[in-house]
Coordinates of C-alpha atoms and ligand atoms in Angstrom, one line a residue:
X1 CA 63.2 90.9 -12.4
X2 CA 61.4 89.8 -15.4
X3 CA 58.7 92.0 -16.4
X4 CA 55.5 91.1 -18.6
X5 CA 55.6 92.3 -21.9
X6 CA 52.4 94.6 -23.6
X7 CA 51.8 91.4 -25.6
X8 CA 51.6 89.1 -22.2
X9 CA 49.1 91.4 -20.5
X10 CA 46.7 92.7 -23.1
X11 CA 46.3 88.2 -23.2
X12 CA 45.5 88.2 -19.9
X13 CA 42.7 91.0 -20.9
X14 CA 41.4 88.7 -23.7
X15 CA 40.7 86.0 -21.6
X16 CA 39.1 87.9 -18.7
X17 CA 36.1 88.2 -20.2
X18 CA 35.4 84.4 -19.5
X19 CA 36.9 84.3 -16.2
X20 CA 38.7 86.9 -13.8
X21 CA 42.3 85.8 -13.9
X22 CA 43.1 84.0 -11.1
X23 CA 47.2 85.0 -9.9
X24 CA 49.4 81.9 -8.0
X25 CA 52.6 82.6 -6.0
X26 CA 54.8 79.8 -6.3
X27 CA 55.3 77.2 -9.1
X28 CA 55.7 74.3 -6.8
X29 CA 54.1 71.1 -6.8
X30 CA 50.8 72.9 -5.3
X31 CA 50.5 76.1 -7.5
X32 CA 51.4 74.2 -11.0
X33 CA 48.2 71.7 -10.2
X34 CA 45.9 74.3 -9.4
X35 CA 47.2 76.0 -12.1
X36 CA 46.3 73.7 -14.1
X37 CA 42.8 72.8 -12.6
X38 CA 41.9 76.6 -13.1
X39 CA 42.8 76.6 -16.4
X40 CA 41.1 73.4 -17.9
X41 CA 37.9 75.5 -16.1
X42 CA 38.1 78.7 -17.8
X43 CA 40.4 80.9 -15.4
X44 CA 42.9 82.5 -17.0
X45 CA 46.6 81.6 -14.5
X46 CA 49.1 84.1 -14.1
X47 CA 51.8 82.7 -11.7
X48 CA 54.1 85.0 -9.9
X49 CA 57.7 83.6 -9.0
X50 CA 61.1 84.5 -8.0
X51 CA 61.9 83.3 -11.1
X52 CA 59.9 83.8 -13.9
X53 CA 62.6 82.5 -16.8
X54 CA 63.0 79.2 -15.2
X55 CA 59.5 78.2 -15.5
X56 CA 59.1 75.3 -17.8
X57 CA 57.0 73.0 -16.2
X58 CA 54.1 75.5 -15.6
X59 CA 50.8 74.5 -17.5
X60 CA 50.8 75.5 -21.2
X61 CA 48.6 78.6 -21.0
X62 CA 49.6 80.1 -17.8
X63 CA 51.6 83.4 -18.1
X64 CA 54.7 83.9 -15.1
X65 CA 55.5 87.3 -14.2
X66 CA 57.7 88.3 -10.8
X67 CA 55.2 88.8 -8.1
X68 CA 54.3 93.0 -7.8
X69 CA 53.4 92.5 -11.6
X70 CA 51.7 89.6 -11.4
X71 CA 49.8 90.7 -8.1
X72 CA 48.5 93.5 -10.9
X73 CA 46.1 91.0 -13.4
X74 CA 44.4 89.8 -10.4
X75 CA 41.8 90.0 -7.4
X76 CA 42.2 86.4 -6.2
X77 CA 46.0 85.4 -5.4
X78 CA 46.6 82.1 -4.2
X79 CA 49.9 81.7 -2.1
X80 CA 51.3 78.4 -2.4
X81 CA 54.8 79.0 -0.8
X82 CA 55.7 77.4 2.6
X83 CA 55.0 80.2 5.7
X84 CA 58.8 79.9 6.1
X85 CA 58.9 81.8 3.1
X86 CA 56.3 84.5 3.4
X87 CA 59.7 87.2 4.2
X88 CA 58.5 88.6 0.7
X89 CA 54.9 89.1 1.2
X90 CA 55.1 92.5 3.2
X91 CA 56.6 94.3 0.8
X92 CA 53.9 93.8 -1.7
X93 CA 51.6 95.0 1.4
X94 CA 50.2 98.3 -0.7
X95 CA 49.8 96.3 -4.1
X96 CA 47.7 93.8 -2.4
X97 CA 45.2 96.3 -0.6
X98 CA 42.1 94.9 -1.0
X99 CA 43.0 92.2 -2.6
X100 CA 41.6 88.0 -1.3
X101 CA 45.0 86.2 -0.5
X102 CA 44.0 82.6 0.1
X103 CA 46.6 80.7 2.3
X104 CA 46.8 77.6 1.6
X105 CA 49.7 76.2 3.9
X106 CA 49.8 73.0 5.8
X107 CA 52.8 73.0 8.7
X108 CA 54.6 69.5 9.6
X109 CA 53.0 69.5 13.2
X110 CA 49.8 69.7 15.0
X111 CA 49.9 73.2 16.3
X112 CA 53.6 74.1 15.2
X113 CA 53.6 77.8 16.2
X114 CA 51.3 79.7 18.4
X115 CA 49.4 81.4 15.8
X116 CA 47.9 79.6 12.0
X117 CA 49.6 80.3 9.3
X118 CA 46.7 82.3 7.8
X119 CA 46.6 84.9 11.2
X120 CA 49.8 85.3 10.9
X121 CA 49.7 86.5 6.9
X122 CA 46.9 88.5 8.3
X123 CA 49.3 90.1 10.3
X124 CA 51.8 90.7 8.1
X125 CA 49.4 91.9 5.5
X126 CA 46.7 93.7 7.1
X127 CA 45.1 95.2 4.3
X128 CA 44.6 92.7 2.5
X129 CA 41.6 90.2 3.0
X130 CA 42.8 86.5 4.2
X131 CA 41.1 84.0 3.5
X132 CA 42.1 80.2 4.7
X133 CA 41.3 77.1 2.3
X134 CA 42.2 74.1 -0.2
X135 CA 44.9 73.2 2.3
X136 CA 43.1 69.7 2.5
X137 CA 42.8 68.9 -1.2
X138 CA 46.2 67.5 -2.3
X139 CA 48.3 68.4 -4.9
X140 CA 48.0 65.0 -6.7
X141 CA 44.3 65.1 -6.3
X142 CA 44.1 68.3 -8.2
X143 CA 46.5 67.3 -10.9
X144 CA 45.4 63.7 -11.8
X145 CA 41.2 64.4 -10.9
X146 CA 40.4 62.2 -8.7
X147 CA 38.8 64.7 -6.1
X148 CA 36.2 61.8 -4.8
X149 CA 37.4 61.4 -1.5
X150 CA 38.5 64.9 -0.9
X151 CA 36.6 67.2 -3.1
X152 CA 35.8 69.1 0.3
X153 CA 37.3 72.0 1.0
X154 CA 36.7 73.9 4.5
X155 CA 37.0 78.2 3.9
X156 CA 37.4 80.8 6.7
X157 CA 38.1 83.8 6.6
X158 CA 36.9 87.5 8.6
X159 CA 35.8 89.2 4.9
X160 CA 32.3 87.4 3.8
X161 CA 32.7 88.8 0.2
X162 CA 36.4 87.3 -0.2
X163 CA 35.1 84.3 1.5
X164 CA 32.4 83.5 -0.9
X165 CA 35.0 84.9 -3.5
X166 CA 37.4 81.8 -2.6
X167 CA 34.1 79.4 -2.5
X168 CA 32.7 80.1 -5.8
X169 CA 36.5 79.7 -7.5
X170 CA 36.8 75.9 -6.0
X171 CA 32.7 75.1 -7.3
X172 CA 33.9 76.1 -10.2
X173 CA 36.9 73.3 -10.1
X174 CA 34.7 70.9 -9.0
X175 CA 35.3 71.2 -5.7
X176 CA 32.7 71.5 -2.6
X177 CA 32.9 74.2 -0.4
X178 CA 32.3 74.6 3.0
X179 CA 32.4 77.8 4.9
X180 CA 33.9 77.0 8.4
X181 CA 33.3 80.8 9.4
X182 CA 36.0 83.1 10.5
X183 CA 40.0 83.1 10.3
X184 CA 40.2 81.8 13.6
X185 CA 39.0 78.5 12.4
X186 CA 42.3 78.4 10.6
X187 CA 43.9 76.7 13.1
X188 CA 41.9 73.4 13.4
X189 CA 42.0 74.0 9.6
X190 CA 45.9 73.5 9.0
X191 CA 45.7 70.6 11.6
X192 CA 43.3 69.1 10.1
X193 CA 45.8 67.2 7.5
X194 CA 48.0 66.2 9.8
X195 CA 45.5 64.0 12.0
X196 CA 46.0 60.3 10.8
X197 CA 42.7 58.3 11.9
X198 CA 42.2 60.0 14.8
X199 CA 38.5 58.2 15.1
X200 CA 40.4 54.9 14.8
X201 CA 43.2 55.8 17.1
X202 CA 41.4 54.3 20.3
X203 CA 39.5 51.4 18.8
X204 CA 42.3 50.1 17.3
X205 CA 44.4 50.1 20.3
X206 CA 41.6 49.2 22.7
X207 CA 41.5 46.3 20.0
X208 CA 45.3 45.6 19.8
X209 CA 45.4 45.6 23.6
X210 CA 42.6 42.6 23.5
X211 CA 44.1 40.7 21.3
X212 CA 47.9 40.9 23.0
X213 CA 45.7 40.3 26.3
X214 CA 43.9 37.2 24.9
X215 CA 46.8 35.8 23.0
X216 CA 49.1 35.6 25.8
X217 CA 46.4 34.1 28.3
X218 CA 45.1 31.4 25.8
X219 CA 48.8 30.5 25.1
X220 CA 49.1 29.7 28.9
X221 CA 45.8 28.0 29.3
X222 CA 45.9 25.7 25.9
X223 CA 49.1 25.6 24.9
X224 CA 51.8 25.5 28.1
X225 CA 49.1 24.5 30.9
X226 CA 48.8 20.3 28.9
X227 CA 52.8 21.1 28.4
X228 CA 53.5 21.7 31.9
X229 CA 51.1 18.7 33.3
X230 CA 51.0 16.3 30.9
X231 CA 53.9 16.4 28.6
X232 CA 51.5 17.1 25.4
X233 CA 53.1 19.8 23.0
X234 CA 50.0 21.2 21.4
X235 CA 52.2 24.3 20.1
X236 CA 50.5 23.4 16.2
X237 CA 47.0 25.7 17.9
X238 CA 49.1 28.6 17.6
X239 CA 48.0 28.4 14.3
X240 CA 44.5 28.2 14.1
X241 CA 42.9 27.2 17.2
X242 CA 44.4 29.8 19.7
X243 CA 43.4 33.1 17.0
X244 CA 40.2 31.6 16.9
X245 CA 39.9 31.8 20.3
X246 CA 40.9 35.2 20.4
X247 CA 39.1 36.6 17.5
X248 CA 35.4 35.8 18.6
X249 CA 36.4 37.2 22.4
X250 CA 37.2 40.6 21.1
X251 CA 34.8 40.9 18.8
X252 CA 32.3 40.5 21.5
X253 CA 33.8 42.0 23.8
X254 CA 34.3 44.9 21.2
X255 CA 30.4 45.3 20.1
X256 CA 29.4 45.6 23.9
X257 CA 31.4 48.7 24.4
X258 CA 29.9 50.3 21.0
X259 CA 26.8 49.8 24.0
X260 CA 28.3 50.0 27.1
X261 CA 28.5 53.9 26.7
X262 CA 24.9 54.3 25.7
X263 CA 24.2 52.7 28.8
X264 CA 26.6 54.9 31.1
X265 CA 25.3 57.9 29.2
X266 CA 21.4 56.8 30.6
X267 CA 22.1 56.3 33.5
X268 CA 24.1 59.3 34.3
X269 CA 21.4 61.1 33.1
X270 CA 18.9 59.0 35.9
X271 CA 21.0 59.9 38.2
X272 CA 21.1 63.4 37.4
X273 CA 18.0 64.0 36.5
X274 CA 18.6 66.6 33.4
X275 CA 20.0 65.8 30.0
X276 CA 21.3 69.3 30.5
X277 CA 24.5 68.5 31.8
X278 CA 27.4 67.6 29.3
X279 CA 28.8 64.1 29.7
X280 CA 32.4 63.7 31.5
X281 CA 35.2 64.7 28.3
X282 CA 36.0 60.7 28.2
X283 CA 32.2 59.4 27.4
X284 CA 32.1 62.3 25.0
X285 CA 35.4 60.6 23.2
X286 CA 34.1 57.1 23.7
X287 CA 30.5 57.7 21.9
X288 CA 32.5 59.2 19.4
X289 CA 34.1 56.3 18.0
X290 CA 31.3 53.9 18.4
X291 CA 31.1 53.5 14.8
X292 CA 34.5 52.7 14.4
X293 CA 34.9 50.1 17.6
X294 CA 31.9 48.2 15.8
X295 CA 33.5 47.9 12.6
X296 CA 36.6 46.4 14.3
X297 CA 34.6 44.1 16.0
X298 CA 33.1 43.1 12.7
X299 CA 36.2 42.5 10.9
X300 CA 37.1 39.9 13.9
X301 CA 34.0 38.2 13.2
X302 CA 34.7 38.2 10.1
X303 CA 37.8 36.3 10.9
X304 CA 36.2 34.2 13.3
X305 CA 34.2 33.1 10.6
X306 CA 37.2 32.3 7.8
X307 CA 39.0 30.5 11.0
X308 CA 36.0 28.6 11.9
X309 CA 35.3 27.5 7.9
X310 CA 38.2 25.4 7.5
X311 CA 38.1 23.6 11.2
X312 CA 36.9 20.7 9.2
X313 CA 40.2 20.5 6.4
X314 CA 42.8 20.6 9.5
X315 CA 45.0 17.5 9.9
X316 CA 44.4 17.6 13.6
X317 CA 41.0 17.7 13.7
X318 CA 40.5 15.0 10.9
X319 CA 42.8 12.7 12.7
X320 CA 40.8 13.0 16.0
X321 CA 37.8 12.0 13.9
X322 CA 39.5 9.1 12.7
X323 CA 41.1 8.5 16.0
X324 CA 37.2 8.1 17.4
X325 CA 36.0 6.0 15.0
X326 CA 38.8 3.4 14.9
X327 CA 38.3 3.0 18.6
X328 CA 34.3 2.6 18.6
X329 CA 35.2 0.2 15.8
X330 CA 37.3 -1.5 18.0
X331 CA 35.4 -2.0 20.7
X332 CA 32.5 -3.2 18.3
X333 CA 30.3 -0.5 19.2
X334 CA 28.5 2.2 18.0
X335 CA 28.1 5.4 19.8
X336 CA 24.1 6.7 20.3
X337 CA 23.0 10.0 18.9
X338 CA 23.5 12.7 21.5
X339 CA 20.1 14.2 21.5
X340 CA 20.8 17.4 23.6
X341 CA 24.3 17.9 22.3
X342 CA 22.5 18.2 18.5
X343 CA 20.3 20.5 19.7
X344 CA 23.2 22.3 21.3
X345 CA 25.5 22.2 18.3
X346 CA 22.7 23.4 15.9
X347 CA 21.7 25.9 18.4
X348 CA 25.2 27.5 18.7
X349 CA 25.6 27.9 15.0
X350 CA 22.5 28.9 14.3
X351 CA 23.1 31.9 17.1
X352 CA 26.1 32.7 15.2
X353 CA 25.0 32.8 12.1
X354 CA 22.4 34.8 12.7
X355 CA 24.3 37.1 15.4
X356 CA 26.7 37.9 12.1
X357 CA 24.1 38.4 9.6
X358 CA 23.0 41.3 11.6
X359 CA 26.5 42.1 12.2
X360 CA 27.0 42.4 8.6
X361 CA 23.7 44.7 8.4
X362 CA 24.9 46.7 11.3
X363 CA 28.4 47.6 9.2
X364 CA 26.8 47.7 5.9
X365 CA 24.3 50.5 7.4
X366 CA 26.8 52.5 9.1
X367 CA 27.9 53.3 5.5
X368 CA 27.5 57.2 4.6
X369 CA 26.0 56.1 1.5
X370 CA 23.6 53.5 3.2
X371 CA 23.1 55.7 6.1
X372 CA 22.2 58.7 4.3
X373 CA 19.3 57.4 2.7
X374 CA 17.5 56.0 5.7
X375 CA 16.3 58.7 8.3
X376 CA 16.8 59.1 11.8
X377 CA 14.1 56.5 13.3
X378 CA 15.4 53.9 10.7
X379 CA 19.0 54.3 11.4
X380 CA 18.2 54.2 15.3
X381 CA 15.8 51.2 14.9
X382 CA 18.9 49.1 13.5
X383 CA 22.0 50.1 15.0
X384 CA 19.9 50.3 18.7
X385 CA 17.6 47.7 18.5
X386 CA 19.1 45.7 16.4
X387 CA 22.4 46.2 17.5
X388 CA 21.3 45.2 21.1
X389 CA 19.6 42.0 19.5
X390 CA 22.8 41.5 17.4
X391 CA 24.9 41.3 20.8
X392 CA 22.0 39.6 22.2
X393 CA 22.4 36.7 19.8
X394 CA 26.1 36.7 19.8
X395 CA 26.5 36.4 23.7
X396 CA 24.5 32.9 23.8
X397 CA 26.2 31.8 20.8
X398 CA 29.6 32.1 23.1
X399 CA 27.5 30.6 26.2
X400 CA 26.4 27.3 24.1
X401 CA 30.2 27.1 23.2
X402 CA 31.0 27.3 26.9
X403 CA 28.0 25.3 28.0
X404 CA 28.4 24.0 31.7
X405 CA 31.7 24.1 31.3
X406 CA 32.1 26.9 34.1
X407 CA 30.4 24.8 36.4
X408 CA 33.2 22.1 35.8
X409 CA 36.4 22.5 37.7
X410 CA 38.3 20.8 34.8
X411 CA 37.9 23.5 32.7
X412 CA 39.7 25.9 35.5
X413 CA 43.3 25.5 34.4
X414 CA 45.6 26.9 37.5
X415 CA 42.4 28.3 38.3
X416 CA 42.4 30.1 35.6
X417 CA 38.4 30.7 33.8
X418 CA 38.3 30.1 29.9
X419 CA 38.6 32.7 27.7
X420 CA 34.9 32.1 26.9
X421 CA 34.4 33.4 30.3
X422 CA 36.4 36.3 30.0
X423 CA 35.1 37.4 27.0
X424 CA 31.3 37.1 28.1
X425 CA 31.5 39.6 31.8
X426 CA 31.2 42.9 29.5
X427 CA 28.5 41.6 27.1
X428 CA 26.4 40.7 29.9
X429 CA 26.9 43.4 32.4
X430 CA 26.1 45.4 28.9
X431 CA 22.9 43.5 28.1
X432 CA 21.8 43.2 32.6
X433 CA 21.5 47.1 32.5
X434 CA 19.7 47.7 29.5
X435 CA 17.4 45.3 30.6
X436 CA 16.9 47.3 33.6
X437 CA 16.6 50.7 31.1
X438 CA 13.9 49.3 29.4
X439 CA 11.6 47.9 32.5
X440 CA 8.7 50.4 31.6
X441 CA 9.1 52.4 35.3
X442 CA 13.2 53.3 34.1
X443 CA 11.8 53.6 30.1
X444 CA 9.4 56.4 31.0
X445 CA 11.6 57.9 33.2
X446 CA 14.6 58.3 30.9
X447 CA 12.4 58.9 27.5
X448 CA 10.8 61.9 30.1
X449 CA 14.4 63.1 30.8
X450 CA 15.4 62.7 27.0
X451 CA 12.3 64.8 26.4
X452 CA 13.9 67.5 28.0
X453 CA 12.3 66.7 31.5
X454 CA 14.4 67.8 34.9
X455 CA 14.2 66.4 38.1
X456 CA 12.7 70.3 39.5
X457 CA 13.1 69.2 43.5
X458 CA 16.8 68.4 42.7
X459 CA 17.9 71.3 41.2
X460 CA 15.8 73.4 43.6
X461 CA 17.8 72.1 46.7
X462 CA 21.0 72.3 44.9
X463 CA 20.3 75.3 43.2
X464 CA 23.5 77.0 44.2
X465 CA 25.2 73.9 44.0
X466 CA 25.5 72.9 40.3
X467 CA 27.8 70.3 40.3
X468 CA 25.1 68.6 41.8
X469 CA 22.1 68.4 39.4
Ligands
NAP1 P1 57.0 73.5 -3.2 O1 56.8 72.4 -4.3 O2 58.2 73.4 -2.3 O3 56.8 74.9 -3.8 C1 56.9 76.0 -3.1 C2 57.1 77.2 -4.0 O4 57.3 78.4 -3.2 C3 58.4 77.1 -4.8 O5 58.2 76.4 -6.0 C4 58.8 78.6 -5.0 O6 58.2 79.1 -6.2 C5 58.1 79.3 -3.9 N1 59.2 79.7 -2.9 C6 60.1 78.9 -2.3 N2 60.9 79.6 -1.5 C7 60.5 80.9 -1.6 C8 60.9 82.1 -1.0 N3 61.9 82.1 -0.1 N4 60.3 83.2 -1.3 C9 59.2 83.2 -2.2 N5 58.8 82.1 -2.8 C10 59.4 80.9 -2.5 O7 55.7 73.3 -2.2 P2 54.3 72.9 -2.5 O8 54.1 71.4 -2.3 O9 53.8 73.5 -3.8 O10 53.4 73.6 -1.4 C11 53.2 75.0 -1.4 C12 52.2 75.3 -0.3 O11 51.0 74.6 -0.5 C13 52.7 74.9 1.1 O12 52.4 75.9 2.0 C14 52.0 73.6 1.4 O13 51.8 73.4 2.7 C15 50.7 73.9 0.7 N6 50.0 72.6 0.3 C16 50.6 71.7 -0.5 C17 50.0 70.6 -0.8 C18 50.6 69.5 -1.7 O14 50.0 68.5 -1.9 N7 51.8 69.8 -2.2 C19 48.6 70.3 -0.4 C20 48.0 71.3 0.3 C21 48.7 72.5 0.7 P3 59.0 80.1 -7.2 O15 60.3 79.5 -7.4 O16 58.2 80.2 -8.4 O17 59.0 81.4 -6.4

């Protein structure tokens, strides 16, 4: 094994007057950036390797000795080796009595073997303090700077001292610590990487499963329905006029269920009587996401409103027009100004427009860096209230589209509702009960209960019984 020389060590002794020398195991992709982060802040590096010779891509400054040597210059080791290769580790179990050994190891899987990779160095050295971290930052981040969207980095570990050790070494890289407790956190730690928009997971499919849903059923109302009974192949609305059917249905649809589970959450707690109850594990998930299932919805709008923009610039549409006005001018007359369908046209897009203003203000506020300036009644009073008004607004803007159209058995192709239709039940069974939450009788009751409030002759009587309170 290649052993330091006097020269190389007395260095690493010159510079630890700045910094205690931090030591790295591995010269991978991992260990060479921190390396190199840890030196461009003052540490002085010493790597340990299998290999210390071959080592040419290492930082200029860093020093490479084999590992019981280089285990020697320092308190802190890093280890950034894979756990399939920790077989070298126990050896080096008396050098590194003592010592902070921060694992850093991510595994392919969620849960890949029945203990973290940071327990089970534990176990293999027990004398010497582990301590779980930087596992989340990225080699690339740490080598090219740009630590902005992950300059977090969760620490646990059972040893306070090594734990704050580990913290004060990533502040001083420009990182952001955050103790996450013991090494039993390690666990949700190492899985944490390996999640890939787990917030988004159900919005988007809830979303996806709309859209599939509405395509398919405007398809057979709009598109094969005047095929079948009249010979009319209208197949060109597969472009534009079906998708703009089905964006502004799921984006409705989508905003009342960012409400519909503020609304089950009340009245579970009426019914209960106690806030002191947890909700049932899927409401819990469904809450959760809220923020997310509203920004879907608002990128349909969005759409609705791109779609919507160039109605006027289609062929088909233009040629209707023309179509109209050639046959008025045929028959030598002129049509009269529809009165109530103005005020029905202008009321529609006026709904809209204001429905996604709001919409807009909703997303823009659930911004971290919007949200984190306003406080808790503020951010309540718009993403509640105005959020409810938003839905409000955008719910008559789809019933002035549909108008008394639902009253018209024309509109009921092979008995089949509009899409419309469809796409307003949830939005109004959303909007009917919170109108009932806030009659002042339910309001007091629930703010009471939200207060902390309990229903005492129910949980008298069912004392012994608590699934019942
Ligand atoms: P890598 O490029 O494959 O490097 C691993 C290093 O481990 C090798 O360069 C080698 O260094 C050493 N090694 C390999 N086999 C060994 C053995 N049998 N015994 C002793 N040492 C051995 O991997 P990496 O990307 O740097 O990742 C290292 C660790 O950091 C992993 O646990 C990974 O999960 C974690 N991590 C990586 C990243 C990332 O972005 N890459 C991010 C977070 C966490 P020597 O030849 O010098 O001994």
């Amino acid at each position: 094994m290649f052993a330091p020389t006097q020269d190389k060590m007395a260095r690493v002794g010159e510079n630890a007057h700045k910094r205690d020398a931090i030591c790295i195991f591995g010269t991978g992709d991992f260990g060479r950036s921190l390396g190199m982060r840890l030196l461009k802040s003052g540490y002085p590096v010493v790597y340990g390797s299998r290999d210390p010779k071959n080592s040419t891509l290492l930082p200029s400054g860093a020093q490479v000795f084999n590992h019981t040597e280089a285990l020697k210059t320092s308190k802190v080791i890093f280890l950034a080796v894979h756990r399939e290769s920790y077989d070298f580790i126990p050896p080096l179990s008396d050098l590194l009595e003592g010592k902070v050994l921060v694992d850093v190891s991510n595994n392919l899987r969620m849960n890949q073997y029945s203990e973290s990779n940071a327990q089970y160095l534990s176990q293999l050295v027990p004398k010497a303090n582990v301590v779980k971290g930087f596992n989340t930052v990225s080699a690339w981040a740490l080598q090219s700077g740009s630590l902005d969207a992950s300059s977090q980095v969760f620490v646990c570990g059972d040893d306070n001292k090594s734990k704050q050790l580990v913290m004060e070494v990533a502040r001083s890289i420009g990182l952001t610590p955050l103790d996450q407790g013991s090494l039993l956190a390690a666990e949700e730690l190492e899985n944490y990487p390996l999640q890939l928009f787990p917030m988004w997971r159900l919005p988007l499919t809830i979303a996806a499963g709309l859209t599939v849903f509405f395509f398919i059923y405007c398809v057979v109302i709009d598109v094969i329905y005047p095929y079948a009974k009249e010979n009319n192949d209208v197949s060109y609305r597969l472009a534009i006029s079906i998708p703009n059917r089905i964006f502004p249905n799921v984006s409705l649809i989508l905003l009342s269920l960012v409400y519909l589970p503020g609304v089950i959450a009340a009245f579970i707690q009426l019914y209960r009587g106690t806030k002191y109850k947890r909700f049932p594990d899927w409401l819990d998930r469904w809450m959760l996401c809220r923020k997310q299932l509203g920004l879907v919805a608002l990128a349909y709008a969005f759409l609705h409103v791109l779609y919507t923009f160039i109605i006027p610039t289609r062929y088909s549409v233009r040629w209707r027009w023309m179509h109209s006005m050639i046959e008025e001018s045929k028959k030598n007359k002129t049509m009269q100004l529809n009165k109530m369908l103005s005020w029905r046209v202008d009321l529609y897009f006026a709904l809209g427009m204001l429905g996604f203003g709001l919409y807009v203000l909703l997303g823009i506020t659930s911004l971290p860096s919007v949200s984190n300036v306003v406080n808790w009644r503020e951010f309540r009073f718009v993403q509640s209230k105005l959020g409810y008004i938003t839905l409000l607004l955008c719910t008559a803007h789809a019933a002035l589209f549909g108008w008394d159209r639902f009253l018209q058995s024309k509109w009921y192709r092979w008995g089949l509702p509009q899409a419309y239709m469809l796409g307003m039940v949830i939005p109004c069974i959303v909007l009917v009960l919170k109108l009932i939450l806030i009659t002042p009788c339910v309001d007091k009751m629930i703010t009471r209960i939200r207060q902390g409030w309990e229903r005492k002759s129910k949980i008298k009587v069912c004392s012994n019984k608590s699934s019942f309170i």
